[in-house]
Structure formats: structure tokens, C-alpha cells
Tab-separated table of C-alpha atoms in Angstrom:
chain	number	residue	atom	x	y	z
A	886	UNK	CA	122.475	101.115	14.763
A	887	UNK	CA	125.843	102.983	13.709
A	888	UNK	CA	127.047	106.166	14.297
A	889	UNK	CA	129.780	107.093	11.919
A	890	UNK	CA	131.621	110.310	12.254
A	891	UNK	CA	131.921	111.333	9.009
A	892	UNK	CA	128.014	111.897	9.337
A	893	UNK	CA	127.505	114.280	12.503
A	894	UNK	CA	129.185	117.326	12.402
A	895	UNK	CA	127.776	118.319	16.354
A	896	UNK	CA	126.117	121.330	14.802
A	897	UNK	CA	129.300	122.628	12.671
A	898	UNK	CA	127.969	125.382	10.663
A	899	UNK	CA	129.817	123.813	7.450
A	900	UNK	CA	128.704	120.224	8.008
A	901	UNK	CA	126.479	119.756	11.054
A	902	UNK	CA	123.061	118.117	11.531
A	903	UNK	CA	121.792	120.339	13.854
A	904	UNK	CA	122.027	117.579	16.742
A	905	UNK	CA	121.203	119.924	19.572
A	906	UNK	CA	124.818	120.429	20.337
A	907	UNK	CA	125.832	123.881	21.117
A	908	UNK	CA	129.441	124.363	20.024
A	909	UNK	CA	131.251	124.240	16.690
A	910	UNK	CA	133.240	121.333	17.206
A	911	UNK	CA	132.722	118.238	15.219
A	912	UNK	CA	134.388	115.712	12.858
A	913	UNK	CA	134.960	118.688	10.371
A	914	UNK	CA	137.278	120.680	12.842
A	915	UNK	CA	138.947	117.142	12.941
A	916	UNK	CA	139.502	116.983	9.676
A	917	UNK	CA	140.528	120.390	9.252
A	918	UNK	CA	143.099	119.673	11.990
A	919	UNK	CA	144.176	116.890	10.142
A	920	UNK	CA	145.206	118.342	7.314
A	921	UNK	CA	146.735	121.337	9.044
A	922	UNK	CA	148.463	118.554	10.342
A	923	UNK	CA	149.427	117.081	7.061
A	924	UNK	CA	150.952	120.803	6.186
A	925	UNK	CA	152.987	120.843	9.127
A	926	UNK	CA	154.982	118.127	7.900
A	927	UNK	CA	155.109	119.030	4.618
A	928	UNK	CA	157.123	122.051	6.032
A	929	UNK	CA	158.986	120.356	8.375
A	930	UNK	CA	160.580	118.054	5.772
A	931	UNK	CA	161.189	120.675	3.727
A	932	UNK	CA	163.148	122.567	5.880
A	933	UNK	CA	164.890	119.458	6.865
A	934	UNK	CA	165.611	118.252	3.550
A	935	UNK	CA	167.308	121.365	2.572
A	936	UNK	CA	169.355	121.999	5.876
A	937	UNK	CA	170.543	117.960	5.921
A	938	UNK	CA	171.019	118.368	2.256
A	939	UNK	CA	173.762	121.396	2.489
A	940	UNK	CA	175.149	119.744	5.811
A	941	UNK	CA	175.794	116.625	3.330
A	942	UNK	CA	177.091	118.954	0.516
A	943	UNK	CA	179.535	120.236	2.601
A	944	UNK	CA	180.776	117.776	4.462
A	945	UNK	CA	181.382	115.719	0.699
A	946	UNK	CA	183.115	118.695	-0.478
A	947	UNK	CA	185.848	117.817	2.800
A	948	UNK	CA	185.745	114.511	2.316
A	949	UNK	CA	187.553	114.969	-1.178
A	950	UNK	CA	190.007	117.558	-0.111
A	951	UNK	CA	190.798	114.860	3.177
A	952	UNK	CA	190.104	111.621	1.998
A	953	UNK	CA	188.542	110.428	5.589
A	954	UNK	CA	186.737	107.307	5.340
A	955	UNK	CA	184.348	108.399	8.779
A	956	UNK	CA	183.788	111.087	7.431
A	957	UNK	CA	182.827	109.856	4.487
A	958	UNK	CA	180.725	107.665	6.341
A	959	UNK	CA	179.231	110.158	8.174
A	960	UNK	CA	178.354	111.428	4.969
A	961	UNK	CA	176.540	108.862	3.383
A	962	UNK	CA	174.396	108.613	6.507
A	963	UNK	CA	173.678	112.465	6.623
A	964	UNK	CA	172.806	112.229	3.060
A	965	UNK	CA	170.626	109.335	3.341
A	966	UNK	CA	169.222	110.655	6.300
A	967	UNK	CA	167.909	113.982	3.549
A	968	UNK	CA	166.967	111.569	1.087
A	969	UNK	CA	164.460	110.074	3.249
A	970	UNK	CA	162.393	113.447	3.576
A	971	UNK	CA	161.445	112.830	0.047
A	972	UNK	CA	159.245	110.011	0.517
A	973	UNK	CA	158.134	111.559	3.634
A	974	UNK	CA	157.109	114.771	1.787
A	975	UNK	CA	155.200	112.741	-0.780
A	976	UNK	CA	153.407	110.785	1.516
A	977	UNK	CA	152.232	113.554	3.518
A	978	UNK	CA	150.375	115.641	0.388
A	979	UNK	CA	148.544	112.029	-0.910
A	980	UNK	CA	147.300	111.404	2.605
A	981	UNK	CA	145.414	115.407	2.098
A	982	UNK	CA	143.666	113.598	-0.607
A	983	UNK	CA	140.052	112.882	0.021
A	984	UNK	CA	138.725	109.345	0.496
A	985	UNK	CA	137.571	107.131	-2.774
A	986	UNK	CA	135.396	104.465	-3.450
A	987	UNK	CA	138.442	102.431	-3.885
A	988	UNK	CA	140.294	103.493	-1.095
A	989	UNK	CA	137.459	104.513	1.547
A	990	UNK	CA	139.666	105.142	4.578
A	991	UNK	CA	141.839	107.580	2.421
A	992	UNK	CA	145.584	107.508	1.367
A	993	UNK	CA	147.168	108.229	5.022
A	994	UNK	CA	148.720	104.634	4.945
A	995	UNK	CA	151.121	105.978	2.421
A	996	UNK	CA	152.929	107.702	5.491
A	997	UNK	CA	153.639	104.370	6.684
A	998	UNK	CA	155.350	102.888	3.724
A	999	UNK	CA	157.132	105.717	3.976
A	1000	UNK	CA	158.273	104.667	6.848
A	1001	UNK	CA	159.147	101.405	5.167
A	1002	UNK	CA	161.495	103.497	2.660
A	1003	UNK	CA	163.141	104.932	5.797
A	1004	UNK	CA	164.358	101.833	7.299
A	1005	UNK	CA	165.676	100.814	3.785
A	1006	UNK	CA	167.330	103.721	3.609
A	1007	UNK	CA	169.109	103.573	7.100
A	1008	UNK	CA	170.109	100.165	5.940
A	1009	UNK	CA	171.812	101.250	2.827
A	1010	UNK	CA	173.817	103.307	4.935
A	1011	UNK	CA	175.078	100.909	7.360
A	1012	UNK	CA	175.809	99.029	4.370
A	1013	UNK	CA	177.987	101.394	2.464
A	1014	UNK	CA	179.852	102.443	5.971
A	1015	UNK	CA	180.707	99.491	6.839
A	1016	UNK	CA	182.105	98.459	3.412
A	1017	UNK	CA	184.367	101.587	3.219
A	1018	UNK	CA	185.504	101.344	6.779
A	1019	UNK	CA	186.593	97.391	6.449
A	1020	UNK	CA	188.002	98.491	2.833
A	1021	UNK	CA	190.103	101.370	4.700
A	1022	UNK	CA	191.423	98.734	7.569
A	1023	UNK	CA	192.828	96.545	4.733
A	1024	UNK	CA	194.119	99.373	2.768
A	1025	UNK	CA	194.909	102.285	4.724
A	1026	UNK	CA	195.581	105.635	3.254
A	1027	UNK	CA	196.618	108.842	4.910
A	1028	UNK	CA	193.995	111.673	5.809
A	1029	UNK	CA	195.289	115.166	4.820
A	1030	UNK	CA	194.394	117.865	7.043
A	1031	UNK	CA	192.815	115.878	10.211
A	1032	UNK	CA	191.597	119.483	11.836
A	1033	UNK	CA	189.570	120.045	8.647
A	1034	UNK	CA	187.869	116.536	8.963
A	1035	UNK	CA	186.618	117.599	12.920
A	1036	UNK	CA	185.358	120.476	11.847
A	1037	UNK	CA	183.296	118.616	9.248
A	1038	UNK	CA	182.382	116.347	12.356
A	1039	UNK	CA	181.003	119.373	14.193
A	1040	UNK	CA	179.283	120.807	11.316
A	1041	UNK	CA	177.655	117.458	10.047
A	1042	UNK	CA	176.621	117.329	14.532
A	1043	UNK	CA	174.655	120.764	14.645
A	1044	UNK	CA	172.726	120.081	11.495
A	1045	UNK	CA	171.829	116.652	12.049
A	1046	UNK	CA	170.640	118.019	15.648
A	1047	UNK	CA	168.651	121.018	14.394
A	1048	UNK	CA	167.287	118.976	11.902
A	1049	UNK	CA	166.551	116.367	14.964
A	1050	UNK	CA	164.995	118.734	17.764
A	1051	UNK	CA	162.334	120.543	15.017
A	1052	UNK	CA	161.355	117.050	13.420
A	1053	UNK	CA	160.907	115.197	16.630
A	1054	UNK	CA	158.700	118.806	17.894
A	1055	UNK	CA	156.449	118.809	14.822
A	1056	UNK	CA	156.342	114.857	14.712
A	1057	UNK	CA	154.694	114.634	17.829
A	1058	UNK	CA	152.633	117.126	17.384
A	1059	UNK	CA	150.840	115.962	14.922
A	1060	UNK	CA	151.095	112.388	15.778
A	1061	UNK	CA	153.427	111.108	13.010
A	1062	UNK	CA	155.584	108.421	14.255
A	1063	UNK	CA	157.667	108.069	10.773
A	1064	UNK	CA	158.446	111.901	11.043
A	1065	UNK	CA	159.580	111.189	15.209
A	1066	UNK	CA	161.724	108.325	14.151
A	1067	UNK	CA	163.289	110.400	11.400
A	1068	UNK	CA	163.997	113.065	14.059
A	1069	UNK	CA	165.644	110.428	16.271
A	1070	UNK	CA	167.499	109.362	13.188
A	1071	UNK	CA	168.756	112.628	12.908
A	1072	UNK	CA	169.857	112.992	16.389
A	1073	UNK	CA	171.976	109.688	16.133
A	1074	UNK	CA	173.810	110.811	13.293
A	1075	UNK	CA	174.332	113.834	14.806
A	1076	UNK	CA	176.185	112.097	17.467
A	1077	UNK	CA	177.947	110.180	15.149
A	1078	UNK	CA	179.346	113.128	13.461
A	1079	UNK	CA	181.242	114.147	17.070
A	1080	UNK	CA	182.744	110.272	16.558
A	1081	UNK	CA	184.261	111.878	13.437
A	1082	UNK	CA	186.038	114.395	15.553
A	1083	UNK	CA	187.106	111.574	17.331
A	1084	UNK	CA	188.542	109.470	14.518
A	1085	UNK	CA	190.291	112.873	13.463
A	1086	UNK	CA	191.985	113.379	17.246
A	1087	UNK	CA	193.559	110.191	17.341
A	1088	UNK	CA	195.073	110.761	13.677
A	1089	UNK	CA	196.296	113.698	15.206
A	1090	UNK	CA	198.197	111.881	18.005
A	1091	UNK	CA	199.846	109.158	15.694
A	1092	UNK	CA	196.970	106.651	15.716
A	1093	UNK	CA	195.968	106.060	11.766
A	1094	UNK	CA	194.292	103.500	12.030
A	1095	UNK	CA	191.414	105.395	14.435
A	1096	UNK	CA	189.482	107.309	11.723
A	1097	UNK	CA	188.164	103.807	10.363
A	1098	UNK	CA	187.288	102.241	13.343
A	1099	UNK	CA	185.255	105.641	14.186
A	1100	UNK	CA	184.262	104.572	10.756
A	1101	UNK	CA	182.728	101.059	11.929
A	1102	UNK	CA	181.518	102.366	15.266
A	1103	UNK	CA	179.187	104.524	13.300
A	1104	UNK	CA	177.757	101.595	11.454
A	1105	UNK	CA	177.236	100.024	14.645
A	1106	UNK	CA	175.450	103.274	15.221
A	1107	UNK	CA	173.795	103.235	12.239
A	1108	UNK	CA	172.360	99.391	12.644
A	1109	UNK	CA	171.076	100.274	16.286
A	1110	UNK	CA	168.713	103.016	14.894
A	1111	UNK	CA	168.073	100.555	12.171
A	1112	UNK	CA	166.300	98.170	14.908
A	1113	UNK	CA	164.378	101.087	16.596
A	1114	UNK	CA	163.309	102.729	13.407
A	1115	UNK	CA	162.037	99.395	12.085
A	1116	UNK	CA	160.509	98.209	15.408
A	1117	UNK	CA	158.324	101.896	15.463
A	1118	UNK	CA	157.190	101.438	11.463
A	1119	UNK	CA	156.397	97.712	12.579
A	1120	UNK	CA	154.346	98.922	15.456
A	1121	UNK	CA	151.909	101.293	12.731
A	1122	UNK	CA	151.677	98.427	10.256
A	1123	UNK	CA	150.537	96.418	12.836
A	1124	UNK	CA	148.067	98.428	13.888
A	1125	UNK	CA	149.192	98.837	17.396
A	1126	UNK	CA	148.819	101.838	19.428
A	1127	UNK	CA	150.013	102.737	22.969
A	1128	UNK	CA	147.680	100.967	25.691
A	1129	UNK	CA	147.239	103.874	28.030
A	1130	UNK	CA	145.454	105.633	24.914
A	1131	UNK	CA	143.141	102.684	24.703
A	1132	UNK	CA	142.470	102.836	28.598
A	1133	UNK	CA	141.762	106.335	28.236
A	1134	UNK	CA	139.297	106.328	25.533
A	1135	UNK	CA	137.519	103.105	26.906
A	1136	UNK	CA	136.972	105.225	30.057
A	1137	UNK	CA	136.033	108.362	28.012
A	1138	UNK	CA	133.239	105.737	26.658
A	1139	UNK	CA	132.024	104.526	30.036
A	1140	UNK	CA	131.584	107.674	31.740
A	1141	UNK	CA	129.323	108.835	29.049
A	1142	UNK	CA	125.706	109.121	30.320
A	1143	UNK	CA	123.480	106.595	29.115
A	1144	UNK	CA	126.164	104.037	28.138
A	1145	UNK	CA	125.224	100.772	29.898
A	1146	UNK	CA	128.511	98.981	29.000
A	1147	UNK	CA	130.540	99.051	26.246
A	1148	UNK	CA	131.148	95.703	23.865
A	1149	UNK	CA	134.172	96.273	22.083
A	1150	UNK	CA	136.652	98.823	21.045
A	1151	UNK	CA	139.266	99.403	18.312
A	1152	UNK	CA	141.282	102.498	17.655
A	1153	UNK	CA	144.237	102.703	15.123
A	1154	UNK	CA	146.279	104.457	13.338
A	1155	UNK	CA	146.006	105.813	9.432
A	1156	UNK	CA	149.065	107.278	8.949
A	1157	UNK	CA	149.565	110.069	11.793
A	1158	UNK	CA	145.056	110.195	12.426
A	1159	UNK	CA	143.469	108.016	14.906
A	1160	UNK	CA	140.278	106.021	13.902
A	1161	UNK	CA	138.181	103.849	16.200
A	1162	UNK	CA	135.108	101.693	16.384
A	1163	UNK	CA	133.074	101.097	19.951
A	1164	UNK	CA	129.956	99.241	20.262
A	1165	UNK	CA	127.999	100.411	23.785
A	1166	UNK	CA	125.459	98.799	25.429
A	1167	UNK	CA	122.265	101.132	26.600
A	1168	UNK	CA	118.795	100.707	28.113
A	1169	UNK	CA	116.581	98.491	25.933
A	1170	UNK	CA	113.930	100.592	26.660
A	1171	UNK	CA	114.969	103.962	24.969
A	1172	UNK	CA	113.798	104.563	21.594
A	1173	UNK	CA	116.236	104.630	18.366
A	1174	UNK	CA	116.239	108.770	18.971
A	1175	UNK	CA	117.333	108.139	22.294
A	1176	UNK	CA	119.864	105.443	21.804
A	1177	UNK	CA	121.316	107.663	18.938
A	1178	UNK	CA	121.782	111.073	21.158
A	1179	UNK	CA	123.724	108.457	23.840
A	1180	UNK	CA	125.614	107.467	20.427
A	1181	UNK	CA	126.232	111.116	19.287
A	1182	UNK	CA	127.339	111.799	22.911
A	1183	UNK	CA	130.067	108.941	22.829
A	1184	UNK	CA	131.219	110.376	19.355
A	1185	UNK	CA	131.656	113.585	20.460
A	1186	UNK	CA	133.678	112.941	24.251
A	1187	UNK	CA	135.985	110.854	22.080
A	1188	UNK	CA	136.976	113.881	19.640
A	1189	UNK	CA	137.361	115.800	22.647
A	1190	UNK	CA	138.818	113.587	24.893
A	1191	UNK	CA	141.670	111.607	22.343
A	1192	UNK	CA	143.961	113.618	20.710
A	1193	UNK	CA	144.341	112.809	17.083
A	1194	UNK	CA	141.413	111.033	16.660
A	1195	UNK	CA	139.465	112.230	13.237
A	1196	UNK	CA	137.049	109.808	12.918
A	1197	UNK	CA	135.161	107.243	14.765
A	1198	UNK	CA	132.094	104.277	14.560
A	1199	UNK	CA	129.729	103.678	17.403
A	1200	UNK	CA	128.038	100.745	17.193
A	1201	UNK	CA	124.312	100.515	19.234
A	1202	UNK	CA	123.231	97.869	21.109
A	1203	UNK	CA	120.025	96.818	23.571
A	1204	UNK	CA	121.557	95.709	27.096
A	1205	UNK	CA	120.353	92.711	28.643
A	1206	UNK	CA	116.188	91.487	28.522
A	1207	UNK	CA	115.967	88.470	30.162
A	1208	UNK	CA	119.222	86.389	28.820
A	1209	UNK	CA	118.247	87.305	25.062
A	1210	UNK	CA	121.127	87.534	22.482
A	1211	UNK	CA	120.373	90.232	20.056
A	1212	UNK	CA	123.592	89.140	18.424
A	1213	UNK	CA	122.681	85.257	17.879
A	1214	UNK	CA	121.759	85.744	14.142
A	1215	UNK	CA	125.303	86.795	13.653
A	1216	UNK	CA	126.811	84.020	16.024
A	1217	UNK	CA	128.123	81.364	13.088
A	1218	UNK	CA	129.876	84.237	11.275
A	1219	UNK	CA	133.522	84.732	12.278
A	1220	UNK	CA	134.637	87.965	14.031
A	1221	UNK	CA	137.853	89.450	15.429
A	1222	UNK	CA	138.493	89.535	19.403
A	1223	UNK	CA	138.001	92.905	20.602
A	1224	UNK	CA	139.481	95.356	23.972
A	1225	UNK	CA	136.611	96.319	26.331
């Protein structure tokens, strides 16, 4: 027997089954929560795109008038660094979009290729940095007005850290790991942009060649957040989540009355919603009414208990009679390893 949360709304006056549960909270809040979620970001890179995007328009307006290669660097990153809301923005209105026959989990995986787009983005950017900066050691040119150019530097840091501090916020809380490692994307760059005010100083002090080897630290910069960035959106694809979550849910499964042991459990995420499957083990003896209240129980301590989740699968099984393997029948087909 399966329990499958889109099914059991725990008595939700819009969608409940009247299960004998006496509160409103069910896989339709979780839904509902989900795509307040989804709204959330669709703000926050809004905002962000628009405050990165004027950061980058003025900071190209002083890179004409001083001809600084790290700052121009600095630049291309910040602008990047906007560019990449775009995807993010798109991805977060198809995953509102309800589930299909074709696509029955949804369309939340399309903030995860997002992700995909972000990493390809940072790497543009070390790319073009780099370029310019070895271009300027070869060929130097003079930088007019070197005080202009730091100020850029500061300017290009307290947008790129604004921009950082209210993406990481709303990133976590709505579980959205490509909005996080925007926000730490952000934050680098930000830092990065007081490197410009470095490169500017030692212009200042009779040291030319300083503004582009500022310039080439920055791609350095630029390729570190490159690995962490790719390493997070690697982690999603991949299915993985963070292993205290799994402890924690397995034990919000085993302390649920009824539940004789539990046989496997998966949890993942679909773009920034959790999903799991559990199959429990209960007393042979109860009847399929029984075994599905223990069921509906389990399904509702998990919404409760793990943050993010929106939908889950409980699968029902008879514990032990006398060394009998309910699940022999099944035995020659293949099946994945499971945590329990």
C-alpha cells in the first residue's frame, strides 16, 4: 500500500479527505508555501537584477572616462553576475507551473539548470578578465584619473554586497541553493571591487603596472567561486542533500506510533522543494485502515517535522510472520540501494 501526498490533504478544507485529523495543515499548505516560495525569488532577482544592473552601468560609464583594465574587469563580472538573475527569474515562474502527464514531478528542475547557466556565466567572466588583464601586462596604457577608478571600486563593493546579504536571506529561506550561491557570488565580487581600489592606490604611488595584476587577482577570484558555485549545482543534480536532514527525517519516521521499522528512505531535491519516499514496516496484524492511519501519520510528522518538504510517498509493509518475504515476488527485479 502507498500513501502519496498529493492525495491526503489532513482534513484541509480545500483538499482534505476528512482523515480524522484536526488541523488545517496538509500537502496543500505545502504547496501553497511552495509557491509563495517561488514568488519570493521572483522578487528577489528582480531587485537584484536591477540594483547589479545600474552598479554595472555605472561602473562602465568610468571605465571609459579611465581606461582601467580591473575595473573593467570588475565590470564584466558585476555584469555577468546581473545577467545571471535572468535565467534565475525564468526558472522560478516555470517551476509555479502545475505538474503534467509528461513531466509528473513538475518543472522545478528548471531551477537547477539554471544553476548550470550560472556557472557558465562565472566562467565567461574569468575568461574575459583574465584576457584583458594579460593583454594590459603586455601593453600597458595609462589610467586617467586613478581616484575616480576607487570610487568605482567602492561603488561596484556596496552593490555587489546588498545584492549579496538579501539573496543569500531569501535563498535560504526558501531553500534555493542556485539563488544562495548567486548571493555568495555576489559577495565575492563585491570584495573584488575593494581590489580595484587597490589596483587604483598603487597607480597612485608610481606603481602602473598594479591595476592589472588587481586585474588577474580577480580572475583568480573569479575561478575560486567558479569551483564552489559548480560543486553546489553538482550537489542538486546529483540528488544529494545534507545528511543531518536525512537523520532527522528517518527519526521523525521511527518515532511515529505504529511504525515497526522503516525499510528505506529517499528525500531530494526538485529545484528549491523537498520530496521523499519511506517504506515502514507495521504490525501484520492491523487491517489496511489501520496500516493506512500509521501511513497518514508518517506523512503528516514529515510535513511538520522537515522544512521544505512538499510532497512525500509512504510505502506499507507487513513486519515479520515467521521468516516470510512479502517482497520475494519482486526479488529478480533490480532496485536501487536505499538509507534506513
Amino acid at each position: 500500500m502507498r500513501i502519496r501526498g498529493a492525495g491526503h490533504g489532513h482534513g484541509h478544507g480545500r483538499r482534505g479527505h476528512g482523515h480524522g485529523h484536526g488541523h488545517g495543515h496538509g500537502h496543500a499548505d505545502a504547496v501553497d508555501d511552495a509557491l509563495e516560495a517561488s514568488s519570493e525569488g521572483i522578487r528577489a532577482v528582480k531587485v537584484s537584477l536591477v540594483v547589479l544592473g545600474v552598479t554595472a552601468v555605472a561602473q562602465a560609464g568610468l571605465v571609459v572616462l579611465t581606461g582601467s583594465v580591473a575595473l573593467l574587469a570588475d565590470t564584466i563580472h558585476n555584469l555577468s553576475d546581473a545577467l545571471t538573475a535572468v535565467p534565475l527569474w525564468i526558472a522560478f515562474v516555470l517551476g509555479r507551473r502545475r505538474p503534467t502527464r509528461s513531466h509528473t514531478y513538475g518543472y522545478g528542475r528548471a531551477e537547477d539548470l539554471a544553476g548550470i547557466f550560472i556557472v557558465a556565466m562565472i566562467a565567461l567572466s574569468a575568461v574575459l578578465a583574465g584576457y584583458q588583464s594579460v593583454s594590459r601586462l603586455l601593453d600597458p596604457r595609462p589610467i586617467d584619473l586613478p581616484w575616480v577608478v576607487a570610487g568605482a571600486g567602492v561603488i561596484g563593493f556596496l552593490g555587489n554586497e546588498w545584492v549579496a546579504a538579501y539573496r543569500i536571506r531569501i535563498g535560504r529561506r526558501i531553500g534555493s541553493a542556485a539563488l544562495v550561491a548567486d548571493g555568495h557570488h555576489a559577495r565575492t565580487d563585491g570584495f573584488t571591487s575593494l581590489a580595484v581600489v587597490l589596483g587604483a592606490l598603487g597607480v597612485l604611488v608610481g606603481l602602473p603596472l598594479a591595476d592589472p595584476i588587481i586585474g588577474l587577482v580577480i580572475t583568480v577570484a573569479i575561478l575560486v567561486v567558479l569551483r564552489s558555485a559548480a560543486r553546489d549545482i553538482y550537489r542538486r543534480l546529483m540528488d544529494a542533500v545534507d545528511p543531518h536532514l536525512t537523520a532527522d527525517a528517518l527519526d521523525v519516521v521511527r518515532a511515529t506510533p505504529g511504525v515497526v521499522d522503516v525499510e528505506s528512505f529517499r528525500v531530494r531535491w526538485i529545484g528549491h522543494r523537498l520530496h521523499a519516499e519511506t517504506g515502514i514496516l507495521v504490525d501484520h496484524r492491523l487491517d489496511v485502515v489501520a496500516a493506512h492511519e500509521i501511513a497518514n501519520e508518517v506523512h503528516h510528522r514529515l510535513l511538520h517535522g522537515v522544512a521544505k518538504l512538499v510532497d512525500v510517498t509512504v510505502h506499507v509493509s507487513p513486519g515479520p510472520v515467521d521468516g516470510r518475504d512479502f517482497h520475494a515476488m519482486l526479488g529478480h527485479h533490480p532496485h536501487p540501494a536505499t538509507v534506513c
